[in-house]
Amino acid sequence: MQLNSIDVINGGLSTEWNGGATRHFDAFWLRDHCDDAQSLDQQTKQRLVDTFDIDPSISILKASLISTPERVELDWSDNTSNTITVERLAGVVAHSNHGKDLALWQQGNLPSSLPSIDYEQVLASDKGVLEWLELIEKFGFAVVTNTKPTEDGAEKLGDRINLAQRTIFGTYWPLSAELSEHDDSAYSTSALLPHTDGTYYHNAAGLQMFNCLEFDGSGGESVLVDGFAIAHAMREECPEHFHTLCTVSVPGLYLEPGVHLQAERPAIQLDRHGEVQQISFNNYDRAPMLLHNNKVMTAFYAAYAEFNRRSCDQRHWLKIPLRRGTALIFNNWRCLHGRMGYTGKRVFYGCYHDKADFDSRLRTLRVSVH
């Protein structure tokens, strides 16, 4: 983002950016976020300024835009001066607009062609990895074509993002009805309704990947639903249900010999800007819950049922027939996934990735590749 002009207004800083966007910054906030050597450790990027020692009535007397590197010099009412880089200002402005560029999809605007990339393109360069991750960020998923249908092929693909996340299923794991290591409905041939994974983990996986190693049968299409699109629609069409799903914590539970996992969070989580940040919806793994307020309990059941009705509406579904040599990776904080029932043999090899690791890889690639 390019900063076109600045002006001191009411003791704060008014900024105008390319495209006509404007943003006002409060003086206290600016003093807390200056990134010169006396305010921010230049190596660790940890704050040196004492936030709690800043005068609440501090104001800006003068502001100057300086180039090389581009920064704003601020003269304060307490006769001190500091600087803040335009990059830091642009970063918070851009973050406040995050979410507006996502391609939300449901009935009427499902992707006409699946966002996809070739396996060798991902392995060949960081530019390929960036293109891949940006598809996942925008659409919530991506298909990788011509993937080596082997466990090693899946691991090489997953490692291009970051280290896979270890869970009770392992780091990389096979998925097939022929396996019996875990008591989970995923290890069957029956249909699975759309859900998110890891509702019983405090840190549910951010990404999930399936690499198809073998398929000999019929049916078994993977199903994806854009949970963000459902949440946005509910916010507009039934705000009372949306509010309930944002405020009532839902416990998830996983039990097997030697394992008792339980965590809870709302079905819809918002970030500090009020944007939808995470969908956590899995009625298979929902633990017993009883709220003290019967009215809230009744409201929860109604709201949860409405979300389920929309996620089970097949007009919102993307059905992706994963076959040997095709991998699917999706944002488990955004997309619900399921499966059509099938006959025959179907063998996947997959993994999870931590959401923080995905975000970190995306940010660093945007700097190094560009």
Short mmCIF file of C-alpha atoms in Angstrom, two decimals:
data_model
loop_
_atom_site.label_atom_id
_atom_site.label_comp_id
_atom_site.label_asym_id
_atom_site.label_seq_id
_atom_site.Cartn_x
_atom_site.Cartn_y
_atom_site.Cartn_z
CA MET A 1 0.00 0.00 0.00
CA GLN A 2 1.21 3.51 -0.80
CA LEU A 3 0.78 6.36 1.67
CA ASN A 4 -0.14 9.50 -0.26
CA SER A 5 -0.54 12.11 2.46
CA ILE A 6 -0.68 12.70 6.22
CA ASP A 7 -2.22 15.41 8.37
CA VAL A 8 -2.41 16.11 12.10
CA ILE A 9 -6.07 16.32 13.16
CA ASN A 10 -7.25 16.59 16.78
CA GLY A 11 -3.85 15.49 18.02
CA GLY A 12 -3.89 12.27 15.98
CA LEU A 13 -2.71 11.33 12.50
CA SER A 14 -5.00 11.27 9.48
CA THR A 15 -3.67 9.24 6.55
CA GLU A 16 -4.71 8.87 2.92
CA TRP A 17 -3.68 5.80 0.95
CA ASN A 18 -3.64 4.89 -2.72
CA GLY A 19 -7.13 4.37 -4.06
CA GLY A 20 -8.54 7.07 -1.79
CA ALA A 21 -8.69 4.97 1.40
CA THR A 22 -8.33 6.96 4.63
CA ARG A 23 -7.50 5.96 8.20
CA HIS A 24 -7.13 7.97 11.40
CA PHE A 25 -4.61 6.85 14.02
CA ASP A 26 -4.94 7.88 17.67
CA ALA A 27 -1.83 9.50 19.21
CA PHE A 28 -1.62 7.01 22.11
CA TRP A 29 -1.78 4.08 19.66
CA LEU A 30 0.95 5.59 17.52
CA ARG A 31 3.28 6.14 20.48
CA ASP A 32 2.69 2.53 21.55
CA HIS A 33 3.50 1.24 18.04
CA CYS A 34 6.47 3.36 16.96
CA ASP A 35 9.23 1.12 15.62
CA ASP A 36 12.39 3.21 15.89
CA ALA A 37 15.35 1.85 17.88
CA GLN A 38 14.19 3.35 21.19
CA SER A 39 10.68 1.93 20.80
CA LEU A 40 11.27 -1.53 19.28
CA ASP A 41 14.15 -3.99 19.56
CA GLN A 42 15.45 -4.09 16.00
CA GLN A 43 16.57 -7.71 16.25
CA THR A 44 13.83 -9.46 18.21
CA LYS A 45 11.03 -7.05 17.10
CA GLN A 46 9.81 -6.97 20.70
CA ARG A 47 8.35 -3.78 22.14
CA LEU A 48 10.72 -1.59 24.21
CA VAL A 49 8.33 1.28 24.82
CA ASP A 50 6.59 1.10 28.20
CA THR A 51 2.92 1.16 27.19
CA PHE A 52 1.83 1.79 30.76
CA ASP A 53 4.05 4.86 31.10
CA ILE A 54 2.59 6.71 28.10
CA ASP A 55 0.63 9.82 29.03
CA PRO A 56 -3.03 9.09 28.12
CA SER A 57 -3.37 12.71 26.96
CA ILE A 58 -0.36 12.63 24.64
CA SER A 59 -0.91 14.30 21.27
CA ILE A 60 0.96 14.95 18.05
CA LEU A 61 2.29 18.46 17.45
CA LYS A 62 3.87 17.81 14.05
CA ALA A 63 4.11 14.91 11.60
CA SER A 64 6.51 14.63 8.66
CA LEU A 65 6.68 12.02 5.92
CA ILE A 66 10.27 10.94 5.35
CA SER A 67 11.65 8.67 2.62
CA THR A 68 14.47 6.09 2.52
CA PRO A 69 13.21 4.20 4.37
CA GLU A 70 9.69 5.55 4.17
CA ARG A 71 8.51 6.52 7.64
CA VAL A 72 6.56 9.12 9.56
CA GLU A 73 8.37 11.30 12.09
CA LEU A 74 6.17 12.36 15.00
CA ASP A 75 6.82 15.27 17.38
CA TRP A 76 4.91 14.78 20.63
CA SER A 77 3.35 17.12 23.12
CA ASP A 78 5.87 16.00 25.76
CA ASN A 79 8.74 17.38 23.61
CA THR A 80 9.96 13.96 22.43
CA SER A 81 10.08 12.54 18.90
CA ASN A 82 9.72 9.07 17.43
CA THR A 83 9.19 7.45 14.05
CA ILE A 84 6.94 4.73 12.68
CA THR A 85 7.48 3.09 9.31
CA VAL A 86 4.86 3.33 6.59
CA GLU A 87 5.20 -0.45 6.29
CA ARG A 88 3.93 -0.89 9.85
CA LEU A 89 1.01 1.49 9.27
CA ALA A 90 0.16 -0.23 6.00
CA GLY A 91 0.28 -3.62 7.68
CA VAL A 92 -2.40 -2.80 10.23
CA VAL A 93 -4.57 -1.07 7.62
CA ALA A 94 -4.33 -4.09 5.34
CA HIS A 95 -5.07 -6.49 8.21
CA SER A 96 -8.21 -4.58 9.11
CA ASN A 97 -9.40 -5.26 5.56
CA HIS A 98 -8.50 -8.96 5.68
CA GLY A 99 -11.37 -11.19 4.70
CA LYS A 100 -12.79 -8.86 2.09
CA ASP A 101 -10.83 -10.56 -0.70
CA LEU A 102 -11.88 -14.12 0.13
CA ALA A 103 -13.88 -15.91 -2.57
CA LEU A 104 -16.87 -17.16 -0.59
CA TRP A 105 -18.90 -19.79 -2.41
CA GLN A 106 -22.22 -21.56 -2.09
CA GLN A 107 -25.28 -22.14 -4.28
CA GLY A 108 -25.15 -19.82 -7.26
CA ASN A 109 -21.42 -19.08 -7.23
CA LEU A 110 -19.64 -22.39 -6.76
CA PRO A 111 -16.21 -22.31 -8.45
CA SER A 112 -16.74 -23.11 -12.15
CA SER A 113 -13.35 -24.83 -12.20
CA LEU A 114 -11.60 -26.17 -9.14
CA PRO A 115 -8.63 -24.12 -7.93
CA SER A 116 -5.73 -26.42 -8.71
CA ILE A 117 -2.00 -26.60 -9.24
CA ASP A 118 0.41 -29.26 -10.52
CA TYR A 119 2.41 -31.28 -8.03
CA GLU A 120 5.75 -30.64 -9.74
CA GLN A 121 5.06 -26.90 -9.75
CA VAL A 122 4.70 -26.96 -5.96
CA LEU A 123 7.87 -29.00 -5.49
CA ALA A 124 9.92 -27.00 -7.99
CA SER A 125 10.00 -23.57 -6.36
CA ASP A 126 8.79 -21.36 -3.55
CA LYS A 127 6.87 -19.41 -6.17
CA GLY A 128 4.81 -22.54 -6.81
CA VAL A 129 4.24 -23.00 -3.08
CA LEU A 130 3.07 -19.40 -2.77
CA GLU A 131 0.61 -19.81 -5.65
CA TRP A 132 -0.69 -22.97 -3.98
CA LEU A 133 -1.13 -21.41 -0.55
CA GLU A 134 -2.79 -18.32 -1.98
CA LEU A 135 -5.37 -20.55 -3.67
CA ILE A 136 -6.08 -22.17 -0.30
CA GLU A 137 -6.31 -18.76 1.37
CA LYS A 138 -8.72 -17.40 -1.25
CA PHE A 139 -11.03 -20.38 -1.83
CA GLY A 140 -10.43 -22.38 1.34
CA PHE A 141 -9.04 -25.36 -0.60
CA ALA A 142 -6.99 -26.44 -3.59
CA VAL A 143 -6.52 -29.61 -5.63
CA VAL A 144 -3.01 -30.78 -6.50
CA THR A 145 -2.91 -32.70 -9.77
CA ASN A 146 -0.40 -35.34 -10.89
CA THR A 147 0.59 -36.00 -7.29
CA LYS A 148 2.76 -39.06 -6.75
CA PRO A 149 0.29 -41.65 -5.36
CA THR A 150 2.65 -42.77 -2.62
CA GLU A 151 3.19 -42.03 1.04
CA ASP A 152 6.50 -40.37 0.15
CA GLY A 153 4.75 -38.23 -2.45
CA ALA A 154 2.25 -37.02 0.14
CA GLU A 155 4.96 -36.24 2.68
CA LYS A 156 7.01 -34.26 0.17
CA LEU A 157 3.92 -32.25 -0.70
CA GLY A 158 2.95 -31.62 2.93
CA ASP A 159 6.49 -30.66 3.90
CA ARG A 160 6.39 -27.84 1.33
CA ILE A 161 4.07 -26.03 3.72
CA ASN A 162 5.71 -26.80 7.04
CA LEU A 163 6.11 -29.63 9.49
CA ALA A 164 2.87 -31.59 9.73
CA GLN A 165 0.92 -31.41 12.98
CA ARG A 166 1.11 -34.49 15.17
CA THR A 167 -2.20 -35.74 16.59
CA ILE A 168 -3.45 -39.04 18.05
CA PHE A 169 -3.59 -40.31 14.44
CA GLY A 170 0.13 -39.67 13.94
CA THR A 171 1.98 -37.08 11.88
CA TYR A 172 1.17 -38.58 8.49
CA TRP A 173 -1.53 -41.23 8.51
CA PRO A 174 -3.39 -43.65 6.22
CA LEU A 175 -7.17 -43.48 5.92
CA SER A 176 -9.11 -46.50 4.70
CA ALA A 177 -12.09 -48.64 5.73
CA GLU A 178 -9.68 -51.59 5.90
CA LEU A 179 -7.90 -50.03 8.90
CA SER A 180 -9.05 -50.46 12.49
CA GLU A 181 -6.50 -48.51 14.54
CA HIS A 182 -9.06 -45.89 15.60
CA ASP A 183 -12.74 -46.01 16.52
CA ASP A 184 -13.81 -43.26 14.15
CA SER A 185 -16.55 -43.05 11.52
CA ALA A 186 -13.96 -41.82 8.99
CA TYR A 187 -12.65 -45.41 8.88
CA SER A 188 -15.73 -46.78 7.12
CA THR A 189 -17.44 -46.78 3.73
CA SER A 190 -20.55 -44.94 4.89
CA ALA A 191 -21.41 -41.37 3.95
CA LEU A 192 -20.19 -38.61 6.26
CA LEU A 193 -22.07 -35.34 6.63
CA PRO A 194 -20.08 -32.09 6.44
CA HIS A 195 -18.05 -31.34 9.58
CA THR A 196 -14.77 -29.87 10.73
CA ASP A 197 -12.09 -32.02 12.36
CA GLY A 198 -10.51 -31.68 15.77
CA THR A 199 -13.33 -30.04 17.72
CA TYR A 200 -11.94 -31.99 20.69
CA TYR A 201 -8.52 -30.32 20.33
CA HIS A 202 -7.88 -26.89 21.83
CA ASN A 203 -5.73 -26.23 18.75
CA ALA A 204 -7.76 -27.77 15.96
CA ALA A 205 -5.82 -28.39 12.75
CA GLY A 206 -5.73 -25.46 10.37
CA LEU A 207 -5.23 -27.51 7.22
CA GLN A 208 -6.09 -31.07 6.28
CA MET A 209 -4.64 -32.96 3.32
CA PHE A 210 -5.73 -36.15 1.56
CA ASN A 211 -3.58 -37.80 -1.11
CA CYS A 212 -5.40 -40.57 -2.95
CA LEU A 213 -3.15 -43.63 -3.20
CA GLU A 214 -5.75 -46.09 -4.45
CA PHE A 215 -9.39 -46.13 -5.53
CA ASP A 216 -11.17 -49.15 -6.92
CA GLY A 217 -14.92 -48.84 -6.56
CA SER A 218 -17.76 -46.38 -7.00
CA GLY A 219 -18.93 -43.29 -5.13
CA GLY A 220 -16.80 -41.87 -2.36
CA GLU A 221 -16.64 -38.30 -3.65
CA SER A 222 -15.11 -35.88 -1.17
CA VAL A 223 -17.53 -33.12 -0.15
CA LEU A 224 -16.57 -29.55 0.73
CA VAL A 225 -18.79 -26.80 2.10
CA ASP A 226 -17.71 -23.19 2.59
CA GLY A 227 -18.44 -22.62 6.28
CA PHE A 228 -17.47 -18.95 6.02
CA ALA A 229 -20.12 -18.44 3.32
CA ILE A 230 -22.76 -20.06 5.54
CA ALA A 231 -21.74 -17.89 8.50
CA HIS A 232 -21.85 -14.70 6.43
CA ALA A 233 -25.29 -15.62 5.09
CA MET A 234 -26.59 -16.34 8.58
CA ARG A 235 -25.23 -13.04 9.85
CA GLU A 236 -27.38 -11.27 7.25
CA GLU A 237 -30.46 -13.52 7.22
CA CYS A 238 -30.82 -14.72 10.82
CA PRO A 239 -28.60 -12.57 13.06
CA GLU A 240 -30.06 -14.03 16.26
CA HIS A 241 -28.87 -17.52 15.27
CA PHE A 242 -25.50 -16.10 14.21
CA HIS A 243 -25.08 -14.39 17.59
CA THR A 244 -25.95 -17.60 19.44
CA LEU A 245 -23.38 -19.62 17.48
CA CYS A 246 -20.75 -16.95 18.21
CA THR A 247 -21.38 -16.95 21.96
CA VAL A 248 -22.30 -20.50 23.07
CA SER A 249 -19.28 -22.78 23.53
CA VAL A 250 -19.77 -26.29 22.17
CA PRO A 251 -17.69 -29.13 23.65
CA GLY A 252 -16.07 -31.74 21.43
CA LEU A 253 -15.12 -35.20 22.67
CA TYR A 254 -12.93 -38.06 21.44
CA LEU A 255 -12.70 -41.33 23.38
CA GLU A 256 -10.80 -44.54 22.72
CA PRO A 257 -8.66 -46.78 24.93
CA GLY A 258 -6.00 -44.58 26.51
CA VAL A 259 -7.37 -41.38 24.97
CA HIS A 260 -9.83 -38.85 26.37
CA LEU A 261 -9.70 -35.56 24.45
CA GLN A 262 -12.10 -32.72 25.16
CA ALA A 263 -12.15 -29.03 24.23
CA GLU A 264 -14.78 -26.41 23.59
CA ARG A 265 -15.34 -23.22 21.60
CA PRO A 266 -18.23 -21.53 19.75
CA ALA A 267 -19.27 -22.96 16.39
CA ILE A 268 -18.42 -19.57 14.86
CA GLN A 269 -15.41 -17.67 16.19
CA LEU A 270 -14.77 -14.03 15.30
CA ASP A 271 -11.47 -12.14 15.24
CA ARG A 272 -10.98 -8.78 16.91
CA HIS A 273 -12.36 -7.02 13.82
CA GLY A 274 -15.61 -8.97 14.00
CA GLU A 275 -14.74 -11.07 10.94
CA VAL A 276 -15.38 -14.82 10.90
CA GLN A 277 -12.14 -16.53 11.85
CA GLN A 278 -13.00 -20.18 12.53
CA ILE A 279 -15.84 -22.62 12.01
CA SER A 280 -15.94 -25.48 14.50
CA PHE A 281 -18.85 -27.76 13.70
CA ASN A 282 -18.97 -31.50 14.24
CA ASN A 283 -22.18 -33.03 15.56
CA TYR A 284 -20.60 -36.50 15.49
CA ASP A 285 -18.07 -35.47 18.14
CA ARG A 286 -20.23 -33.06 20.16
CA ALA A 287 -19.98 -33.89 23.88
CA PRO A 288 -22.95 -33.76 26.26
CA MET A 289 -23.75 -30.15 27.11
CA LEU A 290 -26.38 -28.61 29.35
CA LEU A 291 -26.64 -24.85 29.73
CA HIS A 292 -28.04 -23.40 32.95
CA ASN A 293 -30.31 -21.05 31.02
CA ASN A 294 -33.06 -23.06 29.28
CA LYS A 295 -33.86 -20.21 26.90
CA VAL A 296 -30.25 -20.11 25.72
CA MET A 297 -30.21 -23.91 25.40
CA THR A 298 -33.31 -23.77 23.21
CA ALA A 299 -31.81 -20.94 21.16
CA PHE A 300 -28.62 -22.97 20.70
CA TYR A 301 -30.46 -26.01 19.37
CA ALA A 302 -32.35 -23.84 16.89
CA ALA A 303 -29.22 -22.02 15.70
CA TYR A 304 -27.15 -25.22 15.50
CA ALA A 305 -29.93 -26.88 13.49
CA GLU A 306 -30.04 -23.95 11.08
CA PHE A 307 -26.30 -24.15 10.47
CA ASN A 308 -26.62 -27.91 9.96
CA ARG A 309 -29.54 -27.44 7.54
CA ARG A 310 -27.47 -25.11 5.40
CA SER A 311 -24.32 -27.24 5.50
CA CYS A 312 -26.32 -30.36 4.53
CA ASP A 313 -28.02 -28.59 1.61
CA GLN A 314 -26.33 -30.29 -1.33
CA ARG A 315 -26.81 -27.19 -3.46
CA HIS A 316 -23.91 -25.73 -1.43
CA TRP A 317 -21.70 -28.80 -1.86
CA LEU A 318 -18.62 -29.22 -3.97
CA LYS A 319 -18.23 -32.91 -4.79
CA ILE A 320 -14.66 -33.77 -5.70
CA PRO A 321 -13.91 -37.33 -6.91
CA LEU A 322 -10.42 -37.93 -5.57
CA ARG A 323 -8.67 -40.56 -7.62
CA ARG A 324 -5.15 -41.94 -7.69
CA GLY A 325 -2.69 -39.09 -8.29
CA THR A 326 -4.95 -36.34 -6.92
CA ALA A 327 -4.49 -34.59 -3.59
CA LEU A 328 -6.89 -32.25 -1.82
CA ILE A 329 -5.91 -29.78 0.87
CA PHE A 330 -8.37 -27.50 2.63
CA ASN A 331 -8.68 -24.99 5.44
CA ASN A 332 -10.22 -26.91 8.34
CA TRP A 333 -11.04 -23.60 10.05
CA ARG A 334 -13.19 -22.61 7.07
CA CYS A 335 -14.37 -25.60 5.06
CA LEU A 336 -16.55 -28.39 6.34
CA HIS A 337 -15.78 -31.69 4.66
CA GLY A 338 -17.64 -34.94 4.22
CA ARG A 339 -17.86 -37.96 1.99
CA MET A 340 -20.37 -39.72 -0.19
CA GLY A 341 -20.82 -43.39 0.65
CA TYR A 342 -18.87 -45.80 -1.50
CA THR A 343 -18.21 -49.40 -2.38
CA GLY A 344 -14.84 -50.95 -3.10
CA LYS A 345 -11.43 -49.90 -1.86
CA ARG A 346 -10.38 -46.32 -1.15
CA VAL A 347 -6.98 -45.52 0.39
CA PHE A 348 -5.90 -42.01 1.35
CA TYR A 349 -2.70 -40.83 3.00
CA GLY A 350 -2.86 -37.49 4.72
CA CYS A 351 -1.85 -35.07 7.41
CA TYR A 352 -2.85 -31.95 9.33
CA HIS A 353 -1.04 -28.62 9.54
CA ASP A 354 -1.20 -26.07 12.33
CA LYS A 355 -2.99 -22.87 11.26
CA ALA A 356 -0.15 -20.73 12.65
CA ASP A 357 2.40 -22.64 10.55
CA PHE A 358 0.31 -22.16 7.40
CA ASP A 359 -0.06 -18.43 8.06
CA SER A 360 3.66 -18.09 8.82
CA ARG A 361 4.68 -19.84 5.61
CA LEU A 362 2.33 -17.66 3.57
CA ARG A 363 3.63 -14.41 5.11
CA THR A 364 7.32 -15.29 4.70
CA LEU A 365 6.85 -16.45 1.10
CA ARG A 366 5.11 -13.18 0.20
CA VAL A 367 8.23 -11.36 1.34
CA SER A 368 10.87 -13.71 -0.11
CA VAL A 369 9.21 -14.47 -3.45
CA HIS A 370 8.18 -10.90 -4.25
#
